[in-house]
């Protein structure tokens, strides 16, 4: 994990899960990760067919040049990345484990930036909607950030985290 937000969110999530495979949404206190909040997001299963952004930090939204709350997570990805992203989402939302991924963010004009993504499961029971906590952060913010929106993401590297239980 290269980015400070990725490291902070993962360390906090890991502490909150205790002996479980994943913490519940109620275990996550945004104040405890306040320095990383701009880079974080939560995905919800409000719709049976796809996960959507329930929350997205200001820096995540700035990356895309718009508020992405309510948008489908898979809509951000290029066609080649769709199968791997859908498989990854399936693994994460079933609390099997998390992942750290290397991404390329690309603008309509072809400008690129390297982005780190962290995607972690949140345990749920009953009708809980929030299923994942994540981070999307450029490893080095590009000079054009805020002026040119990223129009698509491409998955270039993936490392799974888990599913081992934390020992006491």
mmCIF file of C-alpha atoms in Angstrom:
data_model
loop_
_atom_site.group_PDB
_atom_site.id
_atom_site.type_symbol
_atom_site.label_atom_id
_atom_site.label_comp_id
_atom_site.label_asym_id
_atom_site.label_seq_id
_atom_site.Cartn_x
_atom_site.Cartn_y
_atom_site.Cartn_z
ATOM 1 C CA UNK A 1 0.000 0.000 0.000
ATOM 2 C CA UNK A 2 1.552 3.220 -1.195
ATOM 3 C CA UNK A 3 -0.911 5.973 -0.305
ATOM 4 C CA UNK A 4 -1.275 7.289 3.254
ATOM 5 C CA UNK A 5 -5.094 7.153 3.058
ATOM 6 C CA UNK A 6 -5.004 3.526 1.945
ATOM 7 C CA UNK A 7 -2.714 2.619 4.824
ATOM 8 C CA UNK A 8 -4.779 4.542 7.408
ATOM 9 C CA UNK A 9 -8.128 3.095 6.327
ATOM 10 C CA UNK A 10 -6.788 -0.453 6.152
ATOM 11 C CA UNK A 11 -5.168 -0.216 9.600
ATOM 12 C CA UNK A 12 -8.381 1.178 11.109
ATOM 13 C CA UNK A 13 -10.590 -1.440 9.380
ATOM 14 C CA UNK A 14 -8.242 -4.189 10.578
ATOM 15 C CA UNK A 15 -8.450 -2.968 14.199
ATOM 16 C CA UNK A 16 -12.247 -2.686 14.043
ATOM 17 C CA UNK A 17 -12.785 -6.174 12.722
ATOM 18 C CA UNK A 18 -11.172 -7.723 15.841
ATOM 19 C CA UNK A 19 -11.532 -11.522 15.457
ATOM 20 C CA UNK A 20 -14.054 -11.293 12.627
ATOM 21 C CA UNK A 21 -13.494 -11.439 8.886
ATOM 22 C CA UNK A 22 -14.916 -7.907 8.571
ATOM 23 C CA UNK A 23 -16.307 -5.172 10.822
ATOM 24 C CA UNK A 24 -19.913 -4.039 10.523
ATOM 25 C CA UNK A 25 -20.818 -0.601 9.183
ATOM 26 C CA UNK A 26 -21.694 0.485 12.734
ATOM 27 C CA UNK A 27 -18.120 -0.280 13.805
ATOM 28 C CA UNK A 28 -16.748 2.372 11.438
ATOM 29 C CA UNK A 29 -16.447 5.845 12.987
ATOM 30 C CA UNK A 30 -15.599 8.407 10.278
ATOM 31 C CA UNK A 31 -13.947 10.661 12.865
ATOM 32 C CA UNK A 32 -11.276 7.994 13.412
ATOM 33 C CA UNK A 33 -10.193 8.210 9.753
ATOM 34 C CA UNK A 34 -10.892 11.926 9.256
ATOM 35 C CA UNK A 35 -7.590 12.619 7.470
ATOM 36 C CA UNK A 36 -8.436 9.980 4.860
ATOM 37 C CA UNK A 37 -12.143 10.788 4.426
ATOM 38 C CA UNK A 38 -11.616 12.794 1.233
ATOM 39 C CA UNK A 39 -10.234 9.661 -0.428
ATOM 40 C CA UNK A 40 -12.814 7.194 0.926
ATOM 41 C CA UNK A 41 -16.100 5.831 -0.335
ATOM 42 C CA UNK A 42 -18.785 3.353 0.692
ATOM 43 C CA UNK A 43 -20.655 1.057 -1.645
ATOM 44 C CA UNK A 44 -24.246 0.049 -0.994
ATOM 45 C CA UNK A 45 -26.478 -2.683 -2.347
ATOM 46 C CA UNK A 46 -29.522 -0.444 -2.689
ATOM 47 C CA UNK A 47 -30.313 -2.074 -5.993
ATOM 48 C CA UNK A 48 -30.260 -5.818 -6.570
ATOM 49 C CA UNK A 49 -28.413 -5.531 -9.870
ATOM 50 C CA UNK A 50 -25.380 -3.455 -8.861
ATOM 51 C CA UNK A 51 -23.440 -1.745 -6.099
ATOM 52 C CA UNK A 52 -23.605 2.025 -6.068
ATOM 53 C CA UNK A 53 -21.704 4.748 -4.261
ATOM 54 C CA UNK A 54 -23.515 5.562 -1.033
ATOM 55 C CA UNK A 55 -20.827 8.044 0.009
ATOM 56 C CA UNK A 56 -17.796 9.455 -1.776
ATOM 57 C CA UNK A 57 -15.196 11.814 -0.347
ATOM 58 C CA UNK A 58 -14.414 15.200 -1.829
ATOM 59 C CA UNK A 59 -11.121 14.088 -3.397
ATOM 60 C CA UNK A 60 -12.792 11.018 -4.921
ATOM 61 C CA UNK A 61 -15.448 13.248 -6.493
ATOM 62 C CA UNK A 62 -12.792 15.752 -7.646
ATOM 63 C CA UNK A 63 -11.020 12.922 -9.459
ATOM 64 C CA UNK A 64 -14.144 12.413 -11.601
ATOM 65 C CA UNK A 65 -15.120 16.080 -11.725
ATOM 66 C CA UNK A 66 -18.578 15.447 -10.263
ATOM 67 C CA UNK A 67 -20.530 14.099 -7.325
ATOM 68 C CA UNK A 68 -20.650 10.321 -7.828
ATOM 69 C CA UNK A 69 -23.078 9.456 -5.034
ATOM 70 C CA UNK A 70 -25.685 7.094 -6.449
ATOM 71 C CA UNK A 71 -23.622 6.085 -9.483
ATOM 72 C CA UNK A 72 -22.900 2.441 -10.214
ATOM 73 C CA UNK A 73 -19.371 1.453 -9.221
ATOM 74 C CA UNK A 74 -18.901 -0.596 -12.394
ATOM 75 C CA UNK A 75 -19.773 2.403 -14.603
ATOM 76 C CA UNK A 76 -16.353 3.951 -13.878
ATOM 77 C CA UNK A 77 -14.379 1.124 -15.472
ATOM 78 C CA UNK A 78 -13.259 0.462 -19.031
ATOM 79 C CA UNK A 79 -14.698 -2.543 -20.833
ATOM 80 C CA UNK A 80 -11.593 -4.721 -20.389
ATOM 81 C CA UNK A 81 -11.689 -4.294 -16.605
ATOM 82 C CA UNK A 82 -15.390 -5.143 -16.141
ATOM 83 C CA UNK A 83 -15.087 -8.937 -15.650
ATOM 84 C CA UNK A 84 -12.310 -8.609 -13.048
ATOM 85 C CA UNK A 85 -14.084 -5.777 -11.206
ATOM 86 C CA UNK A 86 -17.374 -7.669 -11.084
ATOM 87 C CA UNK A 87 -15.570 -10.736 -9.724
ATOM 88 C CA UNK A 88 -13.753 -8.584 -7.159
ATOM 89 C CA UNK A 89 -17.016 -6.988 -6.012
ATOM 90 C CA UNK A 90 -18.576 -10.419 -5.607
ATOM 91 C CA UNK A 91 -15.667 -11.547 -3.421
ATOM 92 C CA UNK A 92 -15.696 -8.396 -1.289
ATOM 93 C CA UNK A 93 -19.451 -8.157 -0.693
ATOM 94 C CA UNK A 94 -19.587 -11.760 0.430
ATOM 95 C CA UNK A 95 -16.985 -10.881 3.095
ATOM 96 C CA UNK A 96 -14.390 -13.214 1.659
ATOM 97 C CA UNK A 97 -11.659 -10.614 1.696
ATOM 98 C CA UNK A 98 -10.474 -7.244 0.533
ATOM 99 C CA UNK A 99 -8.101 -6.048 -2.140
ATOM 100 C CA UNK A 100 -5.559 -3.408 -3.021
ATOM 101 C CA UNK A 101 -5.442 -2.539 -6.690
ATOM 102 C CA UNK A 102 -3.321 -0.470 -9.000
ATOM 103 C CA UNK A 103 -5.389 1.492 -11.487
ATOM 104 C CA UNK A 104 -4.850 3.833 -14.367
ATOM 105 C CA UNK A 105 -7.241 6.760 -14.453
ATOM 106 C CA UNK A 106 -7.683 8.212 -17.925
ATOM 107 C CA UNK A 107 -9.275 11.486 -19.080
ATOM 108 C CA UNK A 108 -11.171 11.958 -22.362
ATOM 109 C CA UNK A 109 -8.046 13.690 -23.710
ATOM 110 C CA UNK A 110 -5.869 10.672 -22.850
ATOM 111 C CA UNK A 111 -4.056 12.102 -19.816
ATOM 112 C CA UNK A 112 -3.331 9.350 -17.276
ATOM 113 C CA UNK A 113 -2.692 9.068 -13.566
ATOM 114 C CA UNK A 114 -1.779 6.131 -11.350
ATOM 115 C CA UNK A 115 -4.444 5.472 -8.711
ATOM 116 C CA UNK A 116 -4.441 3.159 -5.741
ATOM 117 C CA UNK A 117 -7.707 1.520 -4.725
ATOM 118 C CA UNK A 118 -8.498 -0.269 -1.485
ATOM 119 C CA UNK A 119 -11.734 -2.235 -1.297
ATOM 120 C CA UNK A 120 -12.737 -3.830 2.023
ATOM 121 C CA UNK A 121 -15.829 -5.791 3.024
ATOM 122 C CA UNK A 122 -18.225 -4.700 5.721
ATOM 123 C CA UNK A 123 -20.184 -7.412 7.486
ATOM 124 C CA UNK A 124 -23.933 -7.152 7.285
ATOM 125 C CA UNK A 125 -27.006 -8.910 8.519
ATOM 126 C CA UNK A 126 -30.623 -8.605 7.556
ATOM 127 C CA UNK A 127 -31.334 -5.709 5.245
ATOM 128 C CA UNK A 128 -28.122 -3.758 5.816
ATOM 129 C CA UNK A 129 -27.216 -1.929 2.629
ATOM 130 C CA UNK A 130 -23.648 -0.755 3.105
ATOM 131 C CA UNK A 131 -21.377 -3.557 1.883
ATOM 132 C CA UNK A 132 -17.898 -2.129 1.282
ATOM 133 C CA UNK A 133 -15.504 0.571 2.400
ATOM 134 C CA UNK A 134 -12.902 1.807 -0.031
ATOM 135 C CA UNK A 135 -10.241 4.304 -0.986
ATOM 136 C CA UNK A 136 -9.504 5.799 -4.405
ATOM 137 C CA UNK A 137 -6.436 8.027 -4.407
ATOM 138 C CA UNK A 138 -3.877 9.078 -7.010
ATOM 139 C CA UNK A 139 -0.427 7.940 -5.899
ATOM 140 C CA UNK A 140 0.848 11.327 -7.086
ATOM 141 C CA UNK A 141 -1.904 13.879 -7.742
ATOM 142 C CA UNK A 142 -1.611 15.036 -11.368
ATOM 143 C CA UNK A 143 -1.332 18.737 -12.194
ATOM 144 C CA UNK A 144 -4.654 18.544 -14.064
ATOM 145 C CA UNK A 145 -6.662 17.147 -11.129
ATOM 146 C CA UNK A 146 -9.821 19.210 -10.759
ATOM 147 C CA UNK A 147 -9.524 20.658 -14.257
ATOM 148 C CA UNK A 148 -9.863 17.435 -16.264
ATOM 149 C CA UNK A 149 -12.052 14.623 -14.934
ATOM 150 C CA UNK A 150 -11.062 10.976 -15.083
ATOM 151 C CA UNK A 151 -13.494 9.395 -17.545
ATOM 152 C CA UNK A 152 -12.523 5.749 -17.036
ATOM 153 C CA UNK A 153 -10.549 3.472 -14.777
ATOM 154 C CA UNK A 154 -8.441 0.533 -15.873
ATOM 155 C CA UNK A 155 -7.390 -2.264 -13.527
ATOM 156 C CA UNK A 156 -3.652 -2.896 -13.912
ATOM 157 C CA UNK A 157 -2.728 -4.811 -10.739
ATOM 158 C CA UNK A 158 -4.527 -6.582 -7.928
ATOM 159 C CA UNK A 159 -3.568 -8.067 -4.578
ATOM 160 C CA UNK A 160 -6.138 -9.797 -2.381
ATOM 161 C CA UNK A 161 -6.181 -9.207 1.377
ATOM 162 C CA UNK A 162 -7.478 -12.097 3.489
ATOM 163 C CA UNK A 163 -9.457 -14.140 4.224
ATOM 164 C CA UNK A 164 -7.548 -14.953 7.377
ATOM 165 C CA UNK A 165 -8.888 -14.063 10.782
ATOM 166 C CA UNK A 166 -6.879 -11.719 12.906
ATOM 167 C CA UNK A 167 -5.332 -13.468 15.905
ATOM 168 C CA UNK A 168 -5.498 -11.982 19.359
#
